[in-house]
């Protein structure tokens, strides 16, 4: 077990994310998660200060449309992290805003998720709450309503997983749900990613976040962030 510190400049906090030395893909904080957290770190406040007289990218406007009211009024919104691994993205959101976060992954990752929740509770916004749950993408998820925001970081590794992930999103999302996905270019996984986008195209639309809207201190040309929503 070793700890990765993740700084949140906008709220002057530092998460301590426990990682497992041995294990599968979900045991460490991957670069794509750090880039997504960096984007959230500059974007949450940008949404709060939204100025309709200014020009913004379509990806930002879609995110702003869904979350601006809650962020400006400090009202809680519901977040679901899929394939959370360490839970870093969900924990960052709970620390930067008022939200109810559910971090999910396969059953063997739930203890690591819970340890990270326990280790970072003092960073959470006073009215935020975070819970860890087991979720297999091929199974149903019991939930009262669709989440406002879904975050996914670097989860497209295997062909069967790509299909299962899109099926899961189809079941969970409403027309109002916004999905934030970060993904790193990997030549050996390009065929899996192509299959994921092809399948996603059947039910969803998406826009890539421009590099100049990402966090200049932590962004990369080979890590992409997308804002995704159900096609209407």
mmCIF file of C-alpha atoms in Angstrom:
data_model
loop_
_atom_site.group_PDB
_atom_site.id
_atom_site.type_symbol
_atom_site.label_atom_id
_atom_site.label_comp_id
_atom_site.label_asym_id
_atom_site.label_seq_id
_atom_site.Cartn_x
_atom_site.Cartn_y
_atom_site.Cartn_z
ATOM 1 C CA UNK A 1 0.000 0.000 0.000
ATOM 2 C CA UNK A 2 1.345 3.441 -0.894
ATOM 3 C CA UNK A 3 -0.232 6.911 -0.950
ATOM 4 C CA UNK A 4 -0.619 9.318 -3.875
ATOM 5 C CA UNK A 5 -1.251 12.944 -2.961
ATOM 6 C CA UNK A 6 -3.700 14.761 -5.255
ATOM 7 C CA UNK A 7 -3.831 18.539 -4.892
ATOM 8 C CA UNK A 8 -7.044 20.499 -5.428
ATOM 9 C CA UNK A 9 -5.896 24.073 -5.944
ATOM 10 C CA UNK A 10 -9.368 25.609 -6.183
ATOM 11 C CA UNK A 11 -10.226 24.610 -2.614
ATOM 12 C CA UNK A 12 -6.675 24.416 -1.216
ATOM 13 C CA UNK A 13 -7.025 20.764 -0.239
ATOM 14 C CA UNK A 14 -4.922 17.674 -0.777
ATOM 15 C CA UNK A 15 -6.389 14.198 -1.086
ATOM 16 C CA UNK A 16 -4.384 11.224 0.146
ATOM 17 C CA UNK A 17 -5.266 8.347 -2.147
ATOM 18 C CA UNK A 18 -4.222 4.893 -1.023
ATOM 19 C CA UNK A 19 -3.047 2.590 -3.821
ATOM 20 C CA UNK A 20 -2.300 -1.131 -3.830
ATOM 21 C CA UNK A 21 1.167 -2.197 -4.924
ATOM 22 C CA UNK A 22 -0.205 -5.418 -6.355
ATOM 23 C CA UNK A 23 -3.405 -5.804 -8.307
ATOM 24 C CA UNK A 24 -5.270 -5.087 -11.514
ATOM 25 C CA UNK A 25 -5.984 -1.829 -13.356
ATOM 26 C CA UNK A 26 -8.070 -0.301 -10.565
ATOM 27 C CA UNK A 27 -5.409 -0.275 -7.857
ATOM 28 C CA UNK A 28 -3.601 2.971 -8.722
ATOM 29 C CA UNK A 29 -4.443 6.536 -9.757
ATOM 30 C CA UNK A 30 -3.870 6.630 -13.509
ATOM 31 C CA UNK A 31 -2.779 9.745 -15.392
ATOM 32 C CA UNK A 32 -6.184 10.050 -17.066
ATOM 33 C CA UNK A 33 -7.789 10.353 -13.622
ATOM 34 C CA UNK A 34 -5.353 13.099 -12.647
ATOM 35 C CA UNK A 35 -6.109 15.008 -15.860
ATOM 36 C CA UNK A 36 -9.858 14.675 -15.245
ATOM 37 C CA UNK A 37 -9.463 15.871 -11.652
ATOM 38 C CA UNK A 38 -7.384 18.785 -12.914
ATOM 39 C CA UNK A 39 -10.152 19.678 -15.352
ATOM 40 C CA UNK A 40 -12.757 19.570 -12.593
ATOM 41 C CA UNK A 41 -10.496 21.689 -10.405
ATOM 42 C CA UNK A 42 -10.651 24.585 -12.882
ATOM 43 C CA UNK A 43 -14.148 23.927 -14.241
ATOM 44 C CA UNK A 44 -16.288 23.754 -11.101
ATOM 45 C CA UNK A 45 -15.467 27.357 -10.253
ATOM 46 C CA UNK A 46 -15.818 28.387 -13.908
ATOM 47 C CA UNK A 47 -19.372 27.032 -13.891
ATOM 48 C CA UNK A 48 -20.177 28.962 -10.711
ATOM 49 C CA UNK A 49 -18.960 32.153 -12.421
ATOM 50 C CA UNK A 50 -20.640 31.476 -15.761
ATOM 51 C CA UNK A 51 -21.080 34.646 -17.809
ATOM 52 C CA UNK A 52 -23.612 34.338 -20.680
ATOM 53 C CA UNK A 53 -21.923 37.211 -22.509
ATOM 54 C CA UNK A 54 -18.763 35.136 -23.006
ATOM 55 C CA UNK A 55 -18.083 32.378 -25.521
ATOM 56 C CA UNK A 56 -17.569 28.822 -24.325
ATOM 57 C CA UNK A 57 -17.060 25.444 -25.934
ATOM 58 C CA UNK A 58 -20.066 23.199 -26.487
ATOM 59 C CA UNK A 59 -18.645 20.664 -24.050
ATOM 60 C CA UNK A 60 -18.494 23.280 -21.281
ATOM 61 C CA UNK A 61 -21.990 24.568 -22.031
ATOM 62 C CA UNK A 62 -23.453 21.051 -21.760
ATOM 63 C CA UNK A 63 -21.815 20.563 -18.383
ATOM 64 C CA UNK A 64 -22.790 24.049 -17.255
ATOM 65 C CA UNK A 65 -26.411 23.533 -18.287
ATOM 66 C CA UNK A 66 -26.709 20.501 -16.023
ATOM 67 C CA UNK A 67 -24.790 21.708 -12.954
ATOM 68 C CA UNK A 68 -24.865 25.525 -12.860
ATOM 69 C CA UNK A 69 -27.989 25.885 -10.700
ATOM 70 C CA UNK A 70 -26.739 23.422 -8.091
ATOM 71 C CA UNK A 71 -23.222 24.837 -7.980
ATOM 72 C CA UNK A 72 -24.311 28.471 -7.775
ATOM 73 C CA UNK A 73 -26.863 27.717 -5.058
ATOM 74 C CA UNK A 74 -24.721 25.145 -3.212
ATOM 75 C CA UNK A 75 -27.428 22.546 -3.767
ATOM 76 C CA UNK A 76 -26.333 18.892 -3.728
ATOM 77 C CA UNK A 77 -26.174 16.989 -7.010
ATOM 78 C CA UNK A 78 -25.818 13.239 -7.508
ATOM 79 C CA UNK A 79 -22.560 11.830 -8.849
ATOM 80 C CA UNK A 80 -21.794 8.257 -9.906
ATOM 81 C CA UNK A 81 -18.243 7.127 -10.611
ATOM 82 C CA UNK A 82 -17.984 3.970 -12.692
ATOM 83 C CA UNK A 83 -14.888 1.773 -12.601
ATOM 84 C CA UNK A 84 -13.729 3.996 -9.765
ATOM 85 C CA UNK A 85 -10.697 1.927 -8.683
ATOM 86 C CA UNK A 86 -9.268 4.182 -5.961
ATOM 87 C CA UNK A 87 -12.252 6.557 -6.127
ATOM 88 C CA UNK A 88 -10.031 9.599 -6.678
ATOM 89 C CA UNK A 89 -12.352 11.427 -9.100
ATOM 90 C CA UNK A 90 -15.435 11.003 -6.946
ATOM 91 C CA UNK A 91 -13.574 12.026 -3.801
ATOM 92 C CA UNK A 92 -12.271 15.134 -5.574
ATOM 93 C CA UNK A 93 -15.793 16.162 -6.536
ATOM 94 C CA UNK A 94 -17.030 15.675 -2.967
ATOM 95 C CA UNK A 95 -14.205 17.931 -1.799
ATOM 96 C CA UNK A 96 -14.821 20.687 -4.367
ATOM 97 C CA UNK A 97 -18.613 20.916 -4.274
ATOM 98 C CA UNK A 98 -21.774 19.886 -2.484
ATOM 99 C CA UNK A 99 -22.658 16.493 -3.903
ATOM 100 C CA UNK A 100 -23.751 12.987 -3.076
ATOM 101 C CA UNK A 101 -21.213 10.620 -4.606
ATOM 102 C CA UNK A 102 -21.400 6.883 -5.192
ATOM 103 C CA UNK A 103 -18.056 5.354 -6.183
ATOM 104 C CA UNK A 104 -18.442 1.923 -7.760
ATOM 105 C CA UNK A 105 -16.306 -0.922 -9.012
ATOM 106 C CA UNK A 106 -16.072 -4.689 -8.871
ATOM 107 C CA UNK A 107 -16.475 -6.251 -5.444
ATOM 108 C CA UNK A 108 -12.753 -6.797 -4.840
ATOM 109 C CA UNK A 109 -12.105 -3.035 -5.144
ATOM 110 C CA UNK A 110 -14.754 -1.942 -2.644
ATOM 111 C CA UNK A 111 -12.453 -2.263 0.419
ATOM 112 C CA UNK A 112 -9.893 0.068 -1.237
ATOM 113 C CA UNK A 113 -12.657 2.522 -2.109
ATOM 114 C CA UNK A 114 -13.887 2.501 1.479
ATOM 115 C CA UNK A 115 -10.382 3.035 2.850
ATOM 116 C CA UNK A 116 -9.984 6.097 0.649
ATOM 117 C CA UNK A 117 -13.365 7.471 1.704
ATOM 118 C CA UNK A 118 -12.393 7.059 5.360
ATOM 119 C CA UNK A 119 -8.959 8.622 4.815
ATOM 120 C CA UNK A 120 -10.326 11.752 3.115
ATOM 121 C CA UNK A 121 -13.575 12.521 4.941
ATOM 122 C CA UNK A 122 -12.142 15.685 6.480
ATOM 123 C CA UNK A 123 -11.650 17.082 2.962
ATOM 124 C CA UNK A 124 -15.277 16.661 1.937
ATOM 125 C CA UNK A 125 -17.599 19.627 1.675
ATOM 126 C CA UNK A 126 -19.713 19.870 4.825
ATOM 127 C CA UNK A 127 -22.873 18.715 3.041
ATOM 128 C CA UNK A 128 -21.277 16.135 0.763
ATOM 129 C CA UNK A 129 -21.449 12.416 1.326
ATOM 130 C CA UNK A 130 -19.683 9.500 -0.353
ATOM 131 C CA UNK A 131 -20.455 5.812 -0.379
ATOM 132 C CA UNK A 132 -18.732 2.833 -2.010
ATOM 133 C CA UNK A 133 -20.769 0.195 -3.803
ATOM 134 C CA UNK A 134 -20.131 -2.925 -5.808
ATOM 135 C CA UNK A 135 -21.277 -2.636 -9.417
ATOM 136 C CA UNK A 136 -20.721 -5.062 -12.253
ATOM 137 C CA UNK A 137 -21.555 -3.258 -15.527
ATOM 138 C CA UNK A 138 -23.527 -6.271 -16.724
ATOM 139 C CA UNK A 139 -25.828 -6.097 -13.686
ATOM 140 C CA UNK A 140 -28.678 -3.799 -12.765
ATOM 141 C CA UNK A 141 -28.028 -0.981 -10.298
ATOM 142 C CA UNK A 142 -30.709 -0.162 -7.791
ATOM 143 C CA UNK A 143 -31.127 3.598 -7.700
ATOM 144 C CA UNK A 144 -34.036 5.938 -7.008
ATOM 145 C CA UNK A 145 -33.163 8.267 -9.881
ATOM 146 C CA UNK A 146 -30.607 8.806 -12.592
ATOM 147 C CA UNK A 147 -27.436 10.632 -11.491
ATOM 148 C CA UNK A 148 -26.833 14.226 -12.542
ATOM 149 C CA UNK A 149 -23.194 13.486 -13.367
ATOM 150 C CA UNK A 150 -21.285 10.288 -14.182
ATOM 151 C CA UNK A 151 -17.488 10.277 -14.147
ATOM 152 C CA UNK A 152 -15.413 7.587 -15.855
ATOM 153 C CA UNK A 153 -11.634 7.565 -16.067
ATOM 154 C CA UNK A 154 -9.593 5.258 -18.295
ATOM 155 C CA UNK A 155 -11.968 2.305 -18.163
ATOM 156 C CA UNK A 156 -11.915 1.111 -21.792
ATOM 157 C CA UNK A 157 -9.394 -1.714 -21.729
ATOM 158 C CA UNK A 158 -11.220 -4.870 -22.859
ATOM 159 C CA UNK A 159 -13.701 -5.522 -25.670
ATOM 160 C CA UNK A 160 -16.318 -7.145 -23.464
ATOM 161 C CA UNK A 161 -15.929 -4.308 -20.978
ATOM 162 C CA UNK A 162 -16.481 -1.663 -23.676
ATOM 163 C CA UNK A 163 -19.816 -3.199 -24.620
ATOM 164 C CA UNK A 164 -20.850 -3.704 -21.005
ATOM 165 C CA UNK A 165 -19.983 -0.105 -20.141
ATOM 166 C CA UNK A 166 -22.207 1.327 -22.882
ATOM 167 C CA UNK A 167 -25.050 -1.005 -21.884
ATOM 168 C CA UNK A 168 -24.633 0.147 -18.276
ATOM 169 C CA UNK A 169 -24.771 3.807 -19.313
ATOM 170 C CA UNK A 170 -27.918 3.149 -21.332
ATOM 171 C CA UNK A 171 -29.622 1.671 -18.272
ATOM 172 C CA UNK A 172 -28.490 4.288 -15.754
ATOM 173 C CA UNK A 173 -28.612 7.574 -17.680
ATOM 174 C CA UNK A 174 -31.588 9.823 -18.228
ATOM 175 C CA UNK A 175 -31.758 12.460 -20.945
ATOM 176 C CA UNK A 176 -30.537 14.956 -18.309
ATOM 177 C CA UNK A 177 -27.474 13.015 -17.162
ATOM 178 C CA UNK A 178 -24.072 14.321 -18.214
ATOM 179 C CA UNK A 179 -21.091 11.970 -18.454
ATOM 180 C CA UNK A 180 -17.449 13.031 -18.101
ATOM 181 C CA UNK A 181 -15.040 10.516 -19.598
ATOM 182 C CA UNK A 182 -11.245 10.721 -19.697
ATOM 183 C CA UNK A 183 -9.242 8.285 -21.766
ATOM 184 C CA UNK A 184 -5.572 7.906 -22.646
ATOM 185 C CA UNK A 185 -4.331 6.987 -26.121
ATOM 186 C CA UNK A 186 -2.910 3.459 -26.111
ATOM 187 C CA UNK A 187 -1.995 1.971 -29.514
ATOM 188 C CA UNK A 188 -2.450 -1.591 -28.246
ATOM 189 C CA UNK A 189 -6.024 -0.753 -27.137
ATOM 190 C CA UNK A 190 -7.104 1.300 -30.164
ATOM 191 C CA UNK A 191 -9.364 -1.486 -31.501
ATOM 192 C CA UNK A 192 -11.169 -1.639 -28.146
ATOM 193 C CA UNK A 193 -11.650 2.124 -28.056
ATOM 194 C CA UNK A 194 -12.948 2.122 -31.649
ATOM 195 C CA UNK A 195 -15.526 -0.495 -30.698
ATOM 196 C CA UNK A 196 -16.542 1.555 -27.654
ATOM 197 C CA UNK A 197 -17.135 4.719 -29.724
ATOM 198 C CA UNK A 198 -18.979 2.799 -32.432
ATOM 199 C CA UNK A 199 -21.340 1.293 -29.874
ATOM 200 C CA UNK A 200 -21.710 4.579 -27.980
ATOM 201 C CA UNK A 201 -22.687 6.368 -31.220
ATOM 202 C CA UNK A 202 -25.912 4.350 -31.324
ATOM 203 C CA UNK A 203 -27.420 6.096 -28.279
ATOM 204 C CA UNK A 204 -25.199 9.001 -27.218
ATOM 205 C CA UNK A 205 -23.666 12.218 -28.508
ATOM 206 C CA UNK A 206 -20.422 13.713 -27.259
ATOM 207 C CA UNK A 207 -17.998 16.623 -27.515
ATOM 208 C CA UNK A 208 -14.321 16.686 -26.679
ATOM 209 C CA UNK A 209 -13.102 19.206 -24.131
ATOM 210 C CA UNK A 210 -10.595 21.561 -25.821
ATOM 211 C CA UNK A 211 -7.094 21.397 -24.398
ATOM 212 C CA UNK A 212 -7.198 25.141 -23.663
ATOM 213 C CA UNK A 213 -10.136 24.605 -21.269
ATOM 214 C CA UNK A 214 -8.252 21.968 -19.295
ATOM 215 C CA UNK A 215 -5.964 22.590 -16.372
ATOM 216 C CA UNK A 216 -2.708 23.948 -17.829
ATOM 217 C CA UNK A 217 -0.763 22.441 -14.929
ATOM 218 C CA UNK A 218 -1.975 18.912 -15.643
ATOM 219 C CA UNK A 219 -3.068 18.118 -19.171
ATOM 220 C CA UNK A 220 -1.650 16.004 -21.962
ATOM 221 C CA UNK A 221 -2.119 15.744 -25.715
ATOM 222 C CA UNK A 222 -2.611 11.975 -25.447
ATOM 223 C CA UNK A 223 -5.284 12.144 -22.724
ATOM 224 C CA UNK A 224 -8.734 13.241 -23.876
ATOM 225 C CA UNK A 225 -11.797 14.367 -21.937
ATOM 226 C CA UNK A 226 -15.307 14.073 -23.376
ATOM 227 C CA UNK A 227 -18.684 15.382 -22.272
ATOM 228 C CA UNK A 228 -21.284 12.779 -23.229
ATOM 229 C CA UNK A 229 -25.077 12.760 -23.070
ATOM 230 C CA UNK A 230 -27.930 10.647 -24.389
ATOM 231 C CA UNK A 231 -29.101 11.422 -27.887
ATOM 232 C CA UNK A 232 -32.551 12.995 -27.891
#
